[in-house]
Amino acid sequence: MSRSTSRYRWSWVDSVVLLGIIGFFGFIGYRVNTVLVYQWDWGFLPGYLFRWDEETQSLLPNLLVKGLLTTLRLAFWSIILATLIGFVTGMMRTSRRLFPQAFSRLYVELIRNVPPIVFIFVFYFFISSQIIPLLGLDTLDQRLGPTGQSVVEFLFGPVSLLSNTFSGIFCLALFEAAYITEIVRSGIQSVSVGQREAAMSIGLSRWQQMRYVVLPQAVQRVIPPLAGQFIILIKDSSIVSLISIQELTFLTLEVANSTQRVFEVWVFVAGVYFALCYSCALIFRRLEMRLDSSRI
């Protein structure tokens, strides 16, 4: 089987669409300048990205870069945790045993049918406030030495805000894992029953069928929807600003309020989120192409 090498061809319809998009944004810019009579000023932004520290004589991250780093940490750890939970509960959803299947279904339905803001507040005030002290994460900074604190700060951000950061990671991961569960379930169930029966006929156990036959095919099929879910997770990380986690959206609000340059700040942050999500989409696109080529 040969892979298609067809290329996009430019037509007059593409030209019309492109001119329409340019005209739309030109109209928006014209209305902003004439109706709002807004004086754009981008000169203050670099100062909120980095600042010069007189004590160390070096350039240090300022509010917006600190917020971006917190968002990246939240997204990174949440994606890992949500993927682990989603794959386990997704496999439980396809189990023939009643308890794993019922537990997984209850988890998915409970999360999927509750608004994300409500879930965050309920999780933060009633569940996270019990789990974090129980695991000793709220006093982790007091038990670490200078080296340990440096490592933890690099991985999770400021040690004084570890409790909030862990709460945000758990909250995001549990919320998004419910959707990943359904993606994994559909991927596993898309593998034909005949292949499982063939694997069973050669003596493979159920776990071996899953490991050597079902999961390799299911993973390839769930990568495109997983990529979309990870992008949604990056955008959803802005919701945890409601529980005072100082990620990009939270600190952007502070900068917008203190500078009164609302339009510039939010346009800039929208561009940052777009760059993050588009980069994630490109990475998964390349991964998908590599997996496609490996099947040829």
mmCIF file of C-alpha atoms in Angstrom:
data_model
loop_
_atom_site.group_PDB
_atom_site.id
_atom_site.type_symbol
_atom_site.label_atom_id
_atom_site.label_comp_id
_atom_site.label_asym_id
_atom_site.label_seq_id
_atom_site.Cartn_x
_atom_site.Cartn_y
_atom_site.Cartn_z
ATOM 1 C CA MET A 1 0.000 0.000 0.000
ATOM 2 C CA SER A 2 1.384 3.408 -0.934
ATOM 3 C CA ARG A 3 0.715 6.538 1.010
ATOM 4 C CA SER A 4 -1.095 9.374 -0.784
ATOM 5 C CA THR A 5 1.213 12.178 -1.860
ATOM 6 C CA SER A 6 -1.460 14.570 -3.104
ATOM 7 C CA ARG A 7 -0.797 18.277 -2.452
ATOM 8 C CA TYR A 8 -3.148 21.129 -1.744
ATOM 9 C CA ARG A 9 -4.114 23.151 -4.809
ATOM 10 C CA TRP A 10 -4.944 26.846 -4.589
ATOM 11 C CA SER A 11 -8.271 27.806 -6.198
ATOM 12 C CA TRP A 12 -10.324 30.989 -6.578
ATOM 13 C CA VAL A 13 -12.462 29.885 -3.610
ATOM 14 C CA ASP A 14 -9.362 29.949 -1.388
ATOM 15 C CA SER A 15 -8.601 33.472 -2.611
ATOM 16 C CA VAL A 16 -12.122 34.634 -1.786
ATOM 17 C CA VAL A 17 -11.953 33.068 1.686
ATOM 18 C CA LEU A 18 -8.546 34.635 2.357
ATOM 19 C CA LEU A 19 -9.740 38.074 1.238
ATOM 20 C CA GLY A 20 -12.829 37.646 3.421
ATOM 21 C CA ILE A 21 -10.706 36.854 6.494
ATOM 22 C CA ILE A 22 -8.373 39.807 5.845
ATOM 23 C CA GLY A 23 -11.386 42.080 5.337
ATOM 24 C CA PHE A 24 -13.014 40.855 8.564
ATOM 25 C CA PHE A 25 -9.961 41.561 10.702
ATOM 26 C CA GLY A 26 -9.435 44.884 8.926
ATOM 27 C CA PHE A 27 -13.013 45.846 9.784
ATOM 28 C CA ILE A 28 -12.524 44.830 13.443
ATOM 29 C CA GLY A 29 -9.338 46.931 13.616
ATOM 30 C CA TYR A 30 -11.088 49.902 11.996
ATOM 31 C CA ARG A 31 -14.013 49.699 14.449
ATOM 32 C CA VAL A 32 -11.693 49.443 17.450
ATOM 33 C CA ASN A 33 -9.766 52.539 16.337
ATOM 34 C CA THR A 34 -12.771 54.645 15.322
ATOM 35 C CA VAL A 35 -15.503 53.615 17.765
ATOM 36 C CA LEU A 36 -13.480 52.921 20.897
ATOM 37 C CA VAL A 37 -10.908 55.649 20.072
ATOM 38 C CA TYR A 38 -8.363 53.492 21.850
ATOM 39 C CA GLN A 39 -4.696 54.484 22.020
ATOM 40 C CA TRP A 40 -2.648 51.319 21.727
ATOM 41 C CA ASP A 41 0.513 51.136 23.790
ATOM 42 C CA TRP A 42 2.619 47.980 23.737
ATOM 43 C CA GLY A 43 5.680 49.548 25.351
ATOM 44 C CA PHE A 44 4.854 48.408 28.884
ATOM 45 C CA LEU A 45 4.693 44.677 28.014
ATOM 46 C CA PRO A 46 8.434 43.817 28.041
ATOM 47 C CA GLY A 47 8.645 45.084 31.617
ATOM 48 C CA TYR A 48 6.021 42.570 32.707
ATOM 49 C CA LEU A 49 7.785 39.740 30.912
ATOM 50 C CA PHE A 50 11.238 40.200 32.451
ATOM 51 C CA ARG A 51 12.735 42.517 35.081
ATOM 52 C CA TRP A 52 16.261 43.531 35.931
ATOM 53 C CA ASP A 53 17.290 42.451 39.430
ATOM 54 C CA GLU A 54 19.811 44.830 40.970
ATOM 55 C CA GLU A 55 20.863 42.377 43.681
ATOM 56 C CA THR A 56 21.819 39.541 41.342
ATOM 57 C CA GLN A 57 22.569 41.796 38.339
ATOM 58 C CA SER A 58 20.557 39.534 36.084
ATOM 59 C CA LEU A 59 17.345 39.407 34.081
ATOM 60 C CA LEU A 60 14.577 37.553 35.932
ATOM 61 C CA PRO A 61 11.077 36.451 34.867
ATOM 62 C CA ASN A 62 8.332 38.885 35.740
ATOM 63 C CA LEU A 63 4.592 38.308 36.238
ATOM 64 C CA LEU A 64 3.536 37.181 32.747
ATOM 65 C CA VAL A 65 6.469 34.798 32.278
ATOM 66 C CA LYS A 66 5.956 33.417 35.808
ATOM 67 C CA GLY A 67 2.301 32.827 34.970
ATOM 68 C CA LEU A 68 3.242 31.139 31.705
ATOM 69 C CA LEU A 69 5.698 28.828 33.493
ATOM 70 C CA THR A 70 3.017 27.897 36.037
ATOM 71 C CA THR A 71 0.567 27.160 33.211
ATOM 72 C CA LEU A 72 3.154 24.949 31.493
ATOM 73 C CA ARG A 73 3.828 23.052 34.737
ATOM 74 C CA LEU A 74 0.105 22.611 35.401
ATOM 75 C CA ALA A 75 -0.525 21.383 31.850
ATOM 76 C CA PHE A 76 2.496 19.050 31.799
ATOM 77 C CA TRP A 77 1.773 17.234 35.067
ATOM 78 C CA SER A 78 -1.978 17.232 34.504
ATOM 79 C CA ILE A 79 -1.564 15.641 31.061
ATOM 80 C CA ILE A 80 0.636 12.881 32.505
ATOM 81 C CA LEU A 81 -1.688 12.189 35.443
ATOM 82 C CA ALA A 82 -4.855 12.437 33.333
ATOM 83 C CA THR A 83 -3.398 10.036 30.749
ATOM 84 C CA LEU A 84 -2.536 7.459 33.418
ATOM 85 C CA ILE A 85 -5.960 7.710 35.065
ATOM 86 C CA GLY A 86 -7.743 7.795 31.696
ATOM 87 C CA PHE A 87 -6.024 4.661 30.382
ATOM 88 C CA VAL A 88 -6.672 2.698 33.597
ATOM 89 C CA THR A 89 -10.334 3.705 33.816
ATOM 90 C CA GLY A 90 -10.721 3.272 30.042
ATOM 91 C CA MET A 91 -9.546 -0.338 30.329
ATOM 92 C CA MET A 92 -11.849 -0.783 33.323
ATOM 93 C CA ARG A 93 -14.759 0.426 31.153
ATOM 94 C CA THR A 94 -14.179 -2.517 28.810
ATOM 95 C CA SER A 95 -13.806 -5.055 31.608
ATOM 96 C CA ARG A 96 -16.219 -7.983 31.799
ATOM 97 C CA ARG A 97 -16.338 -7.679 35.588
ATOM 98 C CA LEU A 98 -19.110 -5.654 37.138
ATOM 99 C CA PHE A 99 -17.216 -3.613 39.753
ATOM 100 C CA PRO A 100 -14.449 -2.132 37.513
ATOM 101 C CA GLN A 101 -16.959 -1.309 34.794
ATOM 102 C CA ALA A 102 -19.492 0.201 37.215
ATOM 103 C CA PHE A 103 -16.825 2.222 39.032
ATOM 104 C CA SER A 104 -15.395 3.595 35.793
ATOM 105 C CA ARG A 105 -18.839 4.452 34.426
ATOM 106 C CA LEU A 106 -19.838 6.188 37.677
ATOM 107 C CA TYR A 107 -16.630 8.247 37.568
ATOM 108 C CA VAL A 108 -17.182 9.299 33.958
ATOM 109 C CA GLU A 109 -20.840 10.193 34.426
ATOM 110 C CA LEU A 110 -20.154 12.068 37.652
ATOM 111 C CA ILE A 111 -17.472 14.258 36.091
ATOM 112 C CA ARG A 112 -19.032 14.672 32.648
ATOM 113 C CA ASN A 113 -22.359 15.908 33.961
ATOM 114 C CA VAL A 114 -21.046 18.498 36.407
ATOM 115 C CA PRO A 115 -19.975 21.967 35.160
ATOM 116 C CA PRO A 116 -16.177 22.389 35.390
ATOM 117 C CA ILE A 117 -16.375 25.442 37.656
ATOM 118 C CA VAL A 118 -18.653 23.631 40.109
ATOM 119 C CA PHE A 119 -16.361 20.584 40.069
ATOM 120 C CA ILE A 120 -13.303 22.734 40.767
ATOM 121 C CA PHE A 121 -14.856 24.428 43.795
ATOM 122 C CA VAL A 122 -16.268 21.175 45.189
ATOM 123 C CA PHE A 123 -12.971 19.358 44.658
ATOM 124 C CA TYR A 124 -10.853 22.186 46.078
ATOM 125 C CA PHE A 125 -12.864 22.899 49.236
ATOM 126 C CA PHE A 126 -14.079 19.386 50.145
ATOM 127 C CA ILE A 127 -11.687 16.844 48.648
ATOM 128 C CA SER A 128 -8.342 18.501 48.009
ATOM 129 C CA SER A 129 -8.328 20.114 51.464
ATOM 130 C CA GLN A 130 -8.413 16.574 52.924
ATOM 131 C CA ILE A 131 -6.066 14.814 50.497
ATOM 132 C CA ILE A 132 -3.221 17.353 50.471
ATOM 133 C CA PRO A 133 -2.641 17.314 54.304
ATOM 134 C CA LEU A 134 -3.161 13.527 54.376
ATOM 135 C CA LEU A 135 -0.327 13.067 51.864
ATOM 136 C CA GLY A 136 1.821 15.596 53.709
ATOM 137 C CA LEU A 137 2.131 17.791 50.632
ATOM 138 C CA ASP A 138 1.187 20.962 52.520
ATOM 139 C CA THR A 139 4.343 20.744 54.678
ATOM 140 C CA LEU A 140 6.653 19.327 52.007
ATOM 141 C CA ASP A 141 8.594 22.587 51.720
ATOM 142 C CA GLN A 142 9.492 22.461 55.456
ATOM 143 C CA ARG A 143 10.967 18.958 55.156
ATOM 144 C CA LEU A 144 13.117 19.664 52.128
ATOM 145 C CA GLY A 145 16.667 20.934 52.155
ATOM 146 C CA PRO A 146 17.921 23.725 49.871
ATOM 147 C CA THR A 147 18.688 21.296 47.033
ATOM 148 C CA GLY A 148 15.325 19.584 47.351
ATOM 149 C CA GLN A 149 13.524 22.907 47.372
ATOM 150 C CA SER A 150 15.358 23.960 44.198
ATOM 151 C CA VAL A 151 14.346 20.735 42.439
ATOM 152 C CA VAL A 152 10.731 21.006 43.591
ATOM 153 C CA GLU A 153 10.592 24.682 42.582
ATOM 154 C CA PHE A 154 11.902 23.820 39.108
ATOM 155 C CA LEU A 155 9.312 21.056 38.687
ATOM 156 C CA PHE A 156 6.270 22.553 40.387
ATOM 157 C CA GLY A 157 6.919 26.261 40.940
ATOM 158 C CA PRO A 158 7.338 28.228 44.206
ATOM 159 C CA VAL A 159 7.453 25.890 47.229
ATOM 160 C CA SER A 160 5.279 28.260 49.259
ATOM 161 C CA LEU A 161 2.416 27.640 46.782
ATOM 162 C CA LEU A 162 2.819 23.862 46.495
ATOM 163 C CA SER A 163 -0.559 23.097 48.070
ATOM 164 C CA ASN A 164 -2.399 25.204 45.500
ATOM 165 C CA THR A 165 -0.330 23.820 42.629
ATOM 166 C CA PHE A 166 -0.983 20.192 43.642
ATOM 167 C CA SER A 167 -4.690 20.945 44.059
ATOM 168 C CA GLY A 168 -4.797 22.434 40.568
ATOM 169 C CA ILE A 169 -2.957 19.464 39.034
ATOM 170 C CA PHE A 170 -5.224 16.882 40.739
ATOM 171 C CA CYS A 171 -8.316 18.849 39.832
ATOM 172 C CA LEU A 172 -7.429 19.243 36.150
ATOM 173 C CA ALA A 173 -6.226 15.663 35.819
ATOM 174 C CA LEU A 174 -9.348 14.128 37.367
ATOM 175 C CA PHE A 175 -11.610 16.316 35.267
ATOM 176 C CA GLU A 176 -9.910 15.658 31.930
ATOM 177 C CA ALA A 177 -9.292 11.959 32.662
ATOM 178 C CA ALA A 178 -13.031 11.344 32.487
ATOM 179 C CA TYR A 179 -13.023 12.382 28.819
ATOM 180 C CA ILE A 180 -9.824 10.458 28.118
ATOM 181 C CA THR A 181 -11.532 7.409 29.615
ATOM 182 C CA GLU A 182 -14.192 7.531 26.936
ATOM 183 C CA ILE A 183 -11.594 8.071 24.192
ATOM 184 C CA VAL A 184 -9.610 5.026 25.356
ATOM 185 C CA ARG A 185 -12.769 2.939 25.686
ATOM 186 C CA SER A 186 -13.830 3.725 22.123
ATOM 187 C CA GLY A 187 -10.301 2.953 20.864
ATOM 188 C CA ILE A 188 -10.231 -0.444 22.587
ATOM 189 C CA GLN A 189 -13.715 -1.345 21.392
ATOM 190 C CA SER A 190 -12.831 -0.340 17.798
ATOM 191 C CA VAL A 191 -10.480 -3.344 17.571
ATOM 192 C CA SER A 192 -12.482 -6.156 16.005
ATOM 193 C CA VAL A 193 -13.617 -9.077 18.114
ATOM 194 C CA GLY A 194 -12.150 -11.444 15.527
ATOM 195 C CA GLN A 195 -8.621 -10.350 16.402
ATOM 196 C CA ARG A 196 -9.193 -11.053 20.072
ATOM 197 C CA GLU A 197 -10.651 -14.448 19.256
ATOM 198 C CA ALA A 198 -7.637 -15.208 17.069
ATOM 199 C CA ALA A 199 -5.320 -14.176 19.923
ATOM 200 C CA MET A 200 -7.294 -16.335 22.318
ATOM 201 C CA SER A 201 -7.073 -19.299 19.939
ATOM 202 C CA ILE A 202 -3.271 -19.240 20.114
ATOM 203 C CA GLY A 203 -3.379 -19.326 23.904
ATOM 204 C CA LEU A 204 -2.903 -15.687 24.890
ATOM 205 C CA SER A 205 -4.389 -14.648 28.213
ATOM 206 C CA ARG A 206 -6.723 -11.641 28.416
ATOM 207 C CA TRP A 207 -3.892 -9.410 29.621
ATOM 208 C CA GLN A 208 -1.625 -10.642 26.798
ATOM 209 C CA GLN A 209 -4.398 -10.021 24.260
ATOM 210 C CA MET A 210 -4.703 -6.491 25.568
ATOM 211 C CA ARG A 211 -0.951 -5.868 25.628
ATOM 212 C CA TYR A 212 0.112 -7.420 22.311
ATOM 213 C CA VAL A 213 -3.004 -7.119 20.124
ATOM 214 C CA VAL A 214 -5.553 -4.579 21.327
ATOM 215 C CA LEU A 215 -3.606 -1.724 22.922
ATOM 216 C CA PRO A 216 -1.047 -1.183 20.106
ATOM 217 C CA GLN A 217 -3.894 -0.681 17.628
ATOM 218 C CA ALA A 218 -6.080 1.274 20.059
ATOM 219 C CA VAL A 219 -3.277 3.726 20.891
ATOM 220 C CA GLN A 220 -2.778 4.562 17.201
ATOM 221 C CA ARG A 221 -6.490 5.217 16.786
ATOM 222 C CA VAL A 222 -6.915 7.400 19.868
ATOM 223 C CA ILE A 223 -4.002 9.746 19.222
ATOM 224 C CA PRO A 224 -5.999 12.343 17.173
ATOM 225 C CA PRO A 225 -8.809 12.687 19.761
ATOM 226 C CA LEU A 226 -6.222 12.600 22.579
ATOM 227 C CA ALA A 227 -4.411 15.514 20.965
ATOM 228 C CA GLY A 228 -7.652 17.496 20.970
ATOM 229 C CA GLN A 229 -8.251 16.641 24.629
ATOM 230 C CA PHE A 230 -4.730 17.729 25.619
ATOM 231 C CA ILE A 231 -5.263 21.052 23.855
ATOM 232 C CA ILE A 232 -8.530 21.475 25.750
ATOM 233 C CA LEU A 233 -6.654 20.695 28.974
ATOM 234 C CA ILE A 234 -4.135 23.474 28.287
ATOM 235 C CA LYS A 235 -6.976 25.937 27.771
ATOM 236 C CA ASP A 236 -8.912 24.602 30.780
ATOM 237 C CA SER A 237 -5.897 25.257 32.995
ATOM 238 C CA SER A 238 -7.055 28.891 33.070
ATOM 239 C CA ILE A 239 -10.081 27.785 35.142
ATOM 240 C CA VAL A 240 -7.909 26.988 38.169
ATOM 241 C CA SER A 241 -7.246 30.721 38.502
ATOM 242 C CA LEU A 242 -10.606 30.675 40.344
ATOM 243 C CA ILE A 243 -8.945 28.896 43.270
ATOM 244 C CA SER A 244 -6.111 31.460 43.416
ATOM 245 C CA ILE A 245 -3.504 29.478 41.510
ATOM 246 C CA GLN A 246 -1.197 32.063 39.998
ATOM 247 C CA GLU A 247 -1.111 30.798 36.438
ATOM 248 C CA LEU A 248 -1.124 32.903 33.279
ATOM 249 C CA THR A 249 -4.780 34.021 33.377
ATOM 250 C CA PHE A 250 -4.622 34.899 37.081
ATOM 251 C CA LEU A 251 -1.522 37.087 36.688
ATOM 252 C CA THR A 252 -2.832 38.591 33.442
ATOM 253 C CA LEU A 253 -5.835 39.896 35.364
ATOM 254 C CA GLU A 254 -3.472 41.530 37.856
ATOM 255 C CA VAL A 255 -1.414 43.154 35.076
ATOM 256 C CA ALA A 256 -4.543 44.350 33.255
ATOM 257 C CA ASN A 257 -5.954 45.876 36.442
ATOM 258 C CA SER A 258 -2.714 47.558 37.487
ATOM 259 C CA THR A 259 -1.819 48.982 34.049
ATOM 260 C CA GLN A 260 -5.344 49.609 32.698
ATOM 261 C CA ARG A 261 -4.025 48.333 29.315
ATOM 262 C CA VAL A 262 -6.712 45.685 29.031
ATOM 263 C CA PHE A 263 -6.747 45.182 25.261
ATOM 264 C CA GLU A 264 -2.993 44.854 24.806
ATOM 265 C CA VAL A 265 -2.600 42.390 27.687
ATOM 266 C CA TRP A 266 -5.424 40.086 26.631
ATOM 267 C CA VAL A 267 -4.493 40.174 22.937
ATOM 268 C CA PHE A 268 -0.942 39.211 23.916
ATOM 269 C CA VAL A 269 -2.106 36.386 26.209
ATOM 270 C CA ALA A 270 -4.493 35.082 23.540
ATOM 271 C CA GLY A 271 -1.484 34.853 21.209
ATOM 272 C CA VAL A 272 0.481 32.975 23.885
ATOM 273 C CA TYR A 273 -2.319 30.419 24.392
ATOM 274 C CA PHE A 274 -2.646 30.020 20.618
ATOM 275 C CA ALA A 275 1.094 29.361 20.287
ATOM 276 C CA LEU A 276 0.969 26.775 23.088
ATOM 277 C CA CYS A 277 -2.045 24.909 21.723
ATOM 278 C CA TYR A 278 -0.875 25.055 18.109
ATOM 279 C CA SER A 279 2.552 23.715 19.106
ATOM 280 C CA CYS A 280 0.838 20.815 20.888
ATOM 281 C CA ALA A 281 -1.255 20.136 17.768
ATOM 282 C CA LEU A 282 1.870 20.120 15.558
ATOM 283 C CA ILE A 283 3.669 17.709 17.888
ATOM 284 C CA PHE A 284 0.773 15.254 17.799
ATOM 285 C CA ARG A 285 0.433 15.684 14.032
ATOM 286 C CA ARG A 286 4.053 14.644 13.570
ATOM 287 C CA LEU A 287 3.539 11.730 15.967
ATOM 288 C CA GLU A 288 0.466 10.648 14.020
ATOM 289 C CA MET A 289 2.362 10.839 10.709
ATOM 290 C CA ARG A 290 5.231 8.816 12.149
ATOM 291 C CA LEU A 291 2.857 6.115 13.365
ATOM 292 C CA ASP A 292 1.121 6.087 9.961
ATOM 293 C CA SER A 293 4.438 5.658 8.161
ATOM 294 C CA SER A 294 5.435 2.819 10.500
ATOM 295 C CA ARG A 295 2.331 0.886 9.436
ATOM 296 C CA ILE A 296 3.243 0.984 5.729
#
